Tab-separated table of N, CA and C in Angstrom:
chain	number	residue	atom	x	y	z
L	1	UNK	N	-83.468	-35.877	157.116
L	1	UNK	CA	-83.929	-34.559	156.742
L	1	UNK	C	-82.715	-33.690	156.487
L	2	UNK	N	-82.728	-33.060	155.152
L	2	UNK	CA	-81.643	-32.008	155.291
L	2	UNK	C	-82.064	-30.661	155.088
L	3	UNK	N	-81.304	-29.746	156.071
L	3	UNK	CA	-81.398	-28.464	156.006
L	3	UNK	C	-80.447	-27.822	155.486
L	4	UNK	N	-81.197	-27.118	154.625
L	4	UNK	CA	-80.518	-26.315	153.980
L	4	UNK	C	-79.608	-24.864	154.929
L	5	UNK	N	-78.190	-24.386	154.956
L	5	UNK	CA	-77.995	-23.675	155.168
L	5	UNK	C	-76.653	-22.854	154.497
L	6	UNK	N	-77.178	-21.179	154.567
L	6	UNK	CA	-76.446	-20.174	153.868
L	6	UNK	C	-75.374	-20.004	154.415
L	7	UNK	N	-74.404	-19.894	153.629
L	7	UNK	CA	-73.125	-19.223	153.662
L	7	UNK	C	-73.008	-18.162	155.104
L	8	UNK	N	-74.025	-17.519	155.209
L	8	UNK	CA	-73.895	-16.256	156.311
L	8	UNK	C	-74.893	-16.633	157.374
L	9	UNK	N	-75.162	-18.109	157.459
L	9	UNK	CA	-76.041	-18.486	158.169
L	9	UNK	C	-75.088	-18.349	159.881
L	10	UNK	N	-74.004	-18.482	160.271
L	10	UNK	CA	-73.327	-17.707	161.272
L	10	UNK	C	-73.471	-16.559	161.901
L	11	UNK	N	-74.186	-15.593	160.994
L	11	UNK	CA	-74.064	-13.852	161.736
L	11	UNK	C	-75.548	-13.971	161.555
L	12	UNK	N	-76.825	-14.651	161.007
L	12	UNK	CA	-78.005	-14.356	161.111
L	12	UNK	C	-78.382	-14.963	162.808
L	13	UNK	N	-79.274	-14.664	162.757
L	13	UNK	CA	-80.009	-14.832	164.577
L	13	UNK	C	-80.513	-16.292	164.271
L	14	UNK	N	-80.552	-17.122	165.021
L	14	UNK	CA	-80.878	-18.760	164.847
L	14	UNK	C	-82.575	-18.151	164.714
L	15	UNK	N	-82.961	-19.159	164.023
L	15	UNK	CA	-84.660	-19.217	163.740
L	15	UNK	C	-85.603	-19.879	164.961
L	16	UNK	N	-85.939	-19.195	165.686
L	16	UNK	CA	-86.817	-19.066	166.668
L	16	UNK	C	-87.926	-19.372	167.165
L	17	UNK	N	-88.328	-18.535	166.023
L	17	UNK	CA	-89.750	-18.670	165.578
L	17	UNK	C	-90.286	-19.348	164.873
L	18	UNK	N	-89.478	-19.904	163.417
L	18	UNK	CA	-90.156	-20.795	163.394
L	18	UNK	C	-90.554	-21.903	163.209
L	19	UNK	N	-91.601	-22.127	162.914
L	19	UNK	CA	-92.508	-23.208	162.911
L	19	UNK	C	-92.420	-24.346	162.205
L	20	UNK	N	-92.138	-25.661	162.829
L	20	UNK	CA	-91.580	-26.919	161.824
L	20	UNK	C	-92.599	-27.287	160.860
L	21	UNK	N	-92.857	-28.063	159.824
L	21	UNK	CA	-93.952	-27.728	159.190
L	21	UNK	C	-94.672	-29.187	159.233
L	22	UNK	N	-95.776	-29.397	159.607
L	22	UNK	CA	-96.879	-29.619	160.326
L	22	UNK	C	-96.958	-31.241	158.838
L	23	UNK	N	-96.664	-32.532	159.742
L	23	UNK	CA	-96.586	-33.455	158.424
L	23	UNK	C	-97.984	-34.126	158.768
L	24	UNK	N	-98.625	-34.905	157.828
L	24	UNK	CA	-99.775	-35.879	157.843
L	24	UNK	C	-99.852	-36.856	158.965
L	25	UNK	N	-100.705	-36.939	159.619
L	25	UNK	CA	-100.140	-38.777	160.202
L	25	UNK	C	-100.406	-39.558	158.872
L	26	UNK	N	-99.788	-40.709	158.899
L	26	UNK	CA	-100.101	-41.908	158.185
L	26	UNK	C	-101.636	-42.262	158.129
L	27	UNK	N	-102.161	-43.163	156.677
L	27	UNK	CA	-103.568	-43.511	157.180
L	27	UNK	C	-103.285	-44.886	157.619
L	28	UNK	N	-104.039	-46.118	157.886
L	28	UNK	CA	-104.071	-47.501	158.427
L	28	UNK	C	-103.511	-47.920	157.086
L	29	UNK	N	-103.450	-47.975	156.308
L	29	UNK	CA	-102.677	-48.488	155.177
L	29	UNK	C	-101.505	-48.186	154.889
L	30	UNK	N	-101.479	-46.799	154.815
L	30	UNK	CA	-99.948	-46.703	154.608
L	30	UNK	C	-98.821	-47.288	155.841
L	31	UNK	N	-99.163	-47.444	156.929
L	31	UNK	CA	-98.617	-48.044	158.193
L	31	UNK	C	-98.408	-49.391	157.555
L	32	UNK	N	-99.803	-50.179	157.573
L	32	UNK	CA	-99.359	-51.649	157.061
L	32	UNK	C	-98.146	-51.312	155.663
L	33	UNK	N	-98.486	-50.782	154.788
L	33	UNK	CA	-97.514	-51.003	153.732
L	33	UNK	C	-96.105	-51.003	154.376
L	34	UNK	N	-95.535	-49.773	155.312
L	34	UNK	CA	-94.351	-49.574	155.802
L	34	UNK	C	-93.678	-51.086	156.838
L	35	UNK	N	-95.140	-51.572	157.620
L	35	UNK	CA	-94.818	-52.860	158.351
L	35	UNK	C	-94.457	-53.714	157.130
L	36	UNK	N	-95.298	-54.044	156.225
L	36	UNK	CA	-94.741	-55.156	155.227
L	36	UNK	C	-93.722	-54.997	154.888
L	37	UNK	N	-93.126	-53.527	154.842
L	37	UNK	CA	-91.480	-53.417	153.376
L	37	UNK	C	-90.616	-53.412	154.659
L	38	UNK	N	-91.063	-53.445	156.283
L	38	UNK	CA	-89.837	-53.587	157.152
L	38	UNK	C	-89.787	-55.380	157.366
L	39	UNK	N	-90.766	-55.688	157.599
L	39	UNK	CA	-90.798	-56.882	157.475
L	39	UNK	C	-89.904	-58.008	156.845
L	40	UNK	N	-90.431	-57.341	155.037
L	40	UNK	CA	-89.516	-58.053	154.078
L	40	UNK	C	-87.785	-57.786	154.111
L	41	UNK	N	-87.990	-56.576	154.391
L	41	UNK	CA	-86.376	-55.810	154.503
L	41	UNK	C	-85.306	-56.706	155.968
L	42	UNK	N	-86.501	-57.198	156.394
L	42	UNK	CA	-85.568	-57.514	157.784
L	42	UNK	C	-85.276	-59.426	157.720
L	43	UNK	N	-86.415	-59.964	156.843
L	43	UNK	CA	-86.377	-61.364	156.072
L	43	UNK	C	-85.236	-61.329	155.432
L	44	UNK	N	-84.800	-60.439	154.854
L	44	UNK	CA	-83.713	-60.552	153.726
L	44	UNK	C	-82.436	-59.922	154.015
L	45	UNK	N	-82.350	-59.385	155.228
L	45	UNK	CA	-81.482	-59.386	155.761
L	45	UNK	C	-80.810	-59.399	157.485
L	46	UNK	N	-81.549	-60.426	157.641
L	46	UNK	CA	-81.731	-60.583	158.961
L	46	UNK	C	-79.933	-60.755	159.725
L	47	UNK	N	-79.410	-60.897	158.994
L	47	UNK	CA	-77.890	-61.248	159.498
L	47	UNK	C	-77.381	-60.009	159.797
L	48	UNK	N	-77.735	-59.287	159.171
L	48	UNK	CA	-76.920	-58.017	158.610
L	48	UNK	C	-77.455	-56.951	160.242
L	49	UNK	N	-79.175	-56.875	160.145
L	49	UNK	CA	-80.245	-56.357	161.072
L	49	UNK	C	-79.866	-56.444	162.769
L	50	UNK	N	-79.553	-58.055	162.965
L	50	UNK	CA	-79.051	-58.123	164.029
L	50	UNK	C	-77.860	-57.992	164.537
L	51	UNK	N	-76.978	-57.710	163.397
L	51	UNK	CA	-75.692	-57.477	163.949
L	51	UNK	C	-75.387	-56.276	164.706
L	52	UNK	N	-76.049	-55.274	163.214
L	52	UNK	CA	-76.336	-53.938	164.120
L	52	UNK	C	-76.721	-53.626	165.232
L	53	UNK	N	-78.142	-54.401	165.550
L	53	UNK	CA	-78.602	-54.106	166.962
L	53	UNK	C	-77.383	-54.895	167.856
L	54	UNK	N	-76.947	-55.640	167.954
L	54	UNK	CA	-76.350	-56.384	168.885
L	54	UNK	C	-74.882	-55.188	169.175
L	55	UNK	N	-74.567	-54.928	168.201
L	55	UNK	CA	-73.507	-53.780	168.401
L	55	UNK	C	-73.567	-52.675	168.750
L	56	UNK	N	-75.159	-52.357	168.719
L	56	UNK	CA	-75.603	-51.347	169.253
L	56	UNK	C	-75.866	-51.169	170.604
L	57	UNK	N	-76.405	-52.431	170.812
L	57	UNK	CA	-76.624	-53.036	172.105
L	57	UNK	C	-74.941	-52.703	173.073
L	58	UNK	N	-74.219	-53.176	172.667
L	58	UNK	CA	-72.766	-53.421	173.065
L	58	UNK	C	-72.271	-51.631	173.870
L	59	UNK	N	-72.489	-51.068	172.508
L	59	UNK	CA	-72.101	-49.847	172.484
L	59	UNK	C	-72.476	-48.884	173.607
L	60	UNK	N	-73.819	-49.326	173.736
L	60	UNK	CA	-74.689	-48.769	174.524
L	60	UNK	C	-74.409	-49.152	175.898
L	61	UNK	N	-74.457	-50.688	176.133
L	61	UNK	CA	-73.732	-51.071	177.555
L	61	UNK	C	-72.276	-50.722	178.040
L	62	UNK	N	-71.502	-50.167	177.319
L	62	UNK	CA	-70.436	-50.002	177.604
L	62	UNK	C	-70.278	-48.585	178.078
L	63	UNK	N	-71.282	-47.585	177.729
L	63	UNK	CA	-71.309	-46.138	177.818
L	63	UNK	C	-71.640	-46.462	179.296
L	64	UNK	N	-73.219	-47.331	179.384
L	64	UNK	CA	-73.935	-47.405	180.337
L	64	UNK	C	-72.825	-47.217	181.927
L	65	UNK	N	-71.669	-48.841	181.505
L	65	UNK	CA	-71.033	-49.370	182.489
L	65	UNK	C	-70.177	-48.218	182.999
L	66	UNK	N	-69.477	-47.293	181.565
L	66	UNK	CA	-68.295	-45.910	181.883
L	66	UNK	C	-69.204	-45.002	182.774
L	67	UNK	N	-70.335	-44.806	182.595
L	67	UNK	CA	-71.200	-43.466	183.152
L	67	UNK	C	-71.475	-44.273	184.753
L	68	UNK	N	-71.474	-45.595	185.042
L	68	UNK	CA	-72.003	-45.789	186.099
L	68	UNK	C	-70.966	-46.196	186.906
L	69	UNK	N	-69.951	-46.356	186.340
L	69	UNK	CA	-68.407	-46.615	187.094
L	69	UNK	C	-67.975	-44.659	187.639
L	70	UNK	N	-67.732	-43.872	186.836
L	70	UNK	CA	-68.079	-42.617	187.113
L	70	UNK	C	-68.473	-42.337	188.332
L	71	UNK	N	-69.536	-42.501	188.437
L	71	UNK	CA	-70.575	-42.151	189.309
L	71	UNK	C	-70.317	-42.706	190.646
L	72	UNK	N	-69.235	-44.151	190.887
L	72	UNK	CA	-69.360	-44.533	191.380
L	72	UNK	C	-68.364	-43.666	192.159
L	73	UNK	N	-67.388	-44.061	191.418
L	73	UNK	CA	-65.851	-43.350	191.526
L	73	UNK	C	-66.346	-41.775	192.629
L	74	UNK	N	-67.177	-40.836	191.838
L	74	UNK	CA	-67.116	-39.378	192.867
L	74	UNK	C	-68.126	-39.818	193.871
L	75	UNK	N	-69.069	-40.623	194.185
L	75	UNK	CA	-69.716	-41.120	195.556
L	75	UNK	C	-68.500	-41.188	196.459
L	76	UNK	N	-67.450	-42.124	196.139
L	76	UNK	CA	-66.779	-42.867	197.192
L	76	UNK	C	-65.327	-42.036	196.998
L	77	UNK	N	-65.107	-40.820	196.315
L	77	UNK	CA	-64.307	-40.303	196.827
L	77	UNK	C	-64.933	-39.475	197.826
L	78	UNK	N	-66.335	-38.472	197.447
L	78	UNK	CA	-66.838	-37.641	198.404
L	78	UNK	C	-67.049	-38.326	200.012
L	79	UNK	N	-67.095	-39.865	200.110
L	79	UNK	CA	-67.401	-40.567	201.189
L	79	UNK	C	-66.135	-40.654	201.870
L	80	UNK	N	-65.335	-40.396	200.828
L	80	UNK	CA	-63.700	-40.808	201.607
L	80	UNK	C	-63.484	-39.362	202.352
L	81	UNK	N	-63.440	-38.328	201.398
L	81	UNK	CA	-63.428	-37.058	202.106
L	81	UNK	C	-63.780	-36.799	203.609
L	82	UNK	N	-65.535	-37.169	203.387
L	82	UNK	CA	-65.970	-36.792	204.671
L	82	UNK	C	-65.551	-37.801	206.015
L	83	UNK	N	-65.028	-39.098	205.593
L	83	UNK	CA	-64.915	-39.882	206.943
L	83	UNK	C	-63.032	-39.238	207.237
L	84	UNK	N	-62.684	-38.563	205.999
L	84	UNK	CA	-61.278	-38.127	206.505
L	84	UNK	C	-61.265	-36.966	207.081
L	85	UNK	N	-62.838	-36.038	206.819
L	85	UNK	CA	-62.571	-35.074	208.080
L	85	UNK	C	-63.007	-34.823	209.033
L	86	UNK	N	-64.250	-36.202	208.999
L	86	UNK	CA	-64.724	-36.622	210.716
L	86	UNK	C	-63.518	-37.021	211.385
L	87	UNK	N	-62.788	-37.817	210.777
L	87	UNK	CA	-61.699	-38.742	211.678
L	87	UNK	C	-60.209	-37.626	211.991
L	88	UNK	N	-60.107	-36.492	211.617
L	88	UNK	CA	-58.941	-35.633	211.296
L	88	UNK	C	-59.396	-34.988	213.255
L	89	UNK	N	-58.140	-35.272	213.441
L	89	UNK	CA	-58.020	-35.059	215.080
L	89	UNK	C	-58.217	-33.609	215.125
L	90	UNK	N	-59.280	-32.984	216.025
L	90	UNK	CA	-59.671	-31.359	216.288
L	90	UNK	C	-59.056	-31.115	217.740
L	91	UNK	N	-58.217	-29.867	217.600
L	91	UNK	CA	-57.458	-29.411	218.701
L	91	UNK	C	-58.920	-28.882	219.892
L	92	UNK	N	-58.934	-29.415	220.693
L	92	UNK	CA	-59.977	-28.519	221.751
L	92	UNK	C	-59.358	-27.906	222.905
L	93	UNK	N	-58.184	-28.044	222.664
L	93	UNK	CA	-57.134	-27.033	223.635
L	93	UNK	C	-57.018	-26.083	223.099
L	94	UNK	N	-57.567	-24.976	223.390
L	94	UNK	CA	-57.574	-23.392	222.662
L	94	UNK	C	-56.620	-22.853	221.967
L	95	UNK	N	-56.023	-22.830	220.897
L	95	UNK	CA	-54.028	-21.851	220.833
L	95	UNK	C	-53.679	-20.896	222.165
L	96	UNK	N	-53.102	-20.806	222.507
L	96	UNK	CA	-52.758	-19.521	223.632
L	96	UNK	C	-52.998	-17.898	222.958
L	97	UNK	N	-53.432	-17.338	223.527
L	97	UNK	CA	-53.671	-15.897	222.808
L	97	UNK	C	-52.450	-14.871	223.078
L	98	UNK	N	-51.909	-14.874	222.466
L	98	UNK	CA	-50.585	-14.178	222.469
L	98	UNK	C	-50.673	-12.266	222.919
L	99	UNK	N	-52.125	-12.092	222.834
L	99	UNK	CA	-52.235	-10.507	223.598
L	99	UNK	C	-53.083	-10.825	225.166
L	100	UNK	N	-53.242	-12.108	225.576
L	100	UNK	CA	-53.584	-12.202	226.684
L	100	UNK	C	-52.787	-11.679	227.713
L	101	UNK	N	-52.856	-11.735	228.935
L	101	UNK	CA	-52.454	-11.097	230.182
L	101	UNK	C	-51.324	-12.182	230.646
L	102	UNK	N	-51.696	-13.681	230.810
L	102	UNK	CA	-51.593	-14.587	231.523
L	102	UNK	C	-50.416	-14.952	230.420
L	103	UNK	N	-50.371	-15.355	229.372
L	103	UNK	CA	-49.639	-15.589	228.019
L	103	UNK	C	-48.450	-14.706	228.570
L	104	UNK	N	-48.739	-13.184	228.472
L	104	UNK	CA	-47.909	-12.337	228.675
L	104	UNK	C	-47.055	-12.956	229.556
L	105	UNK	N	-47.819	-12.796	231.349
L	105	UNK	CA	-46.956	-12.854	232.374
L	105	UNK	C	-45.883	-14.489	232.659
L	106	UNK	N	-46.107	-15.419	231.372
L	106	UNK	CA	-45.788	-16.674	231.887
L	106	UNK	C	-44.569	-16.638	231.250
């Protein structure tokens, strides 16, 4: 589908409102006709058909593997975080209070 757009189509307000324009469904025939000419189209070039998908295929698993390696990656840093600040030694000996009395007199 191409849309047409103006020169000053930048400073106008994006179209909002409206309305995409409303297409036919297909009848039971015109469907079969489109199955037959994919049909034939894919007979006659079936080498060509599957290559694409298979590369598509490829393309697609490889995003899959980057997005789920990702994912993996900030789990197990956030996991590293938190066992590094469960395990981070907490002083429970108070600091000395330096306007105390006792501080003072020692």
């Amino acid at each position: 589908m191409v849309v047409f757009t103006s020169v000053n189509a930048s400073t106008e307000a994006p179209p909002t409102n409206r309305r995409r324009r409303n297409r036919r469904p297909l009848s039971l025939e015109q469907k079969e006709l489109c199955r037959q000419r994919s049909r034939v189209y894919y007979m006659e070039h079936k080498d060509k058909v599957l290559a694409k998908s298979k590369a598509r295929y490829e393309f697609n698993r490889d995003e899959e593997r980057a997005r789920r390696r990702e994912i993996y990656a900030l789990k197990k840093a956030l996991k590293k975080q938190k066992q590094k600040a469960e395990t981070a030694p907490t002083n429970d000996a108070p600091s000395p209070n330096v306007l105390s009395i006792a501080y003072i007199l020692n």
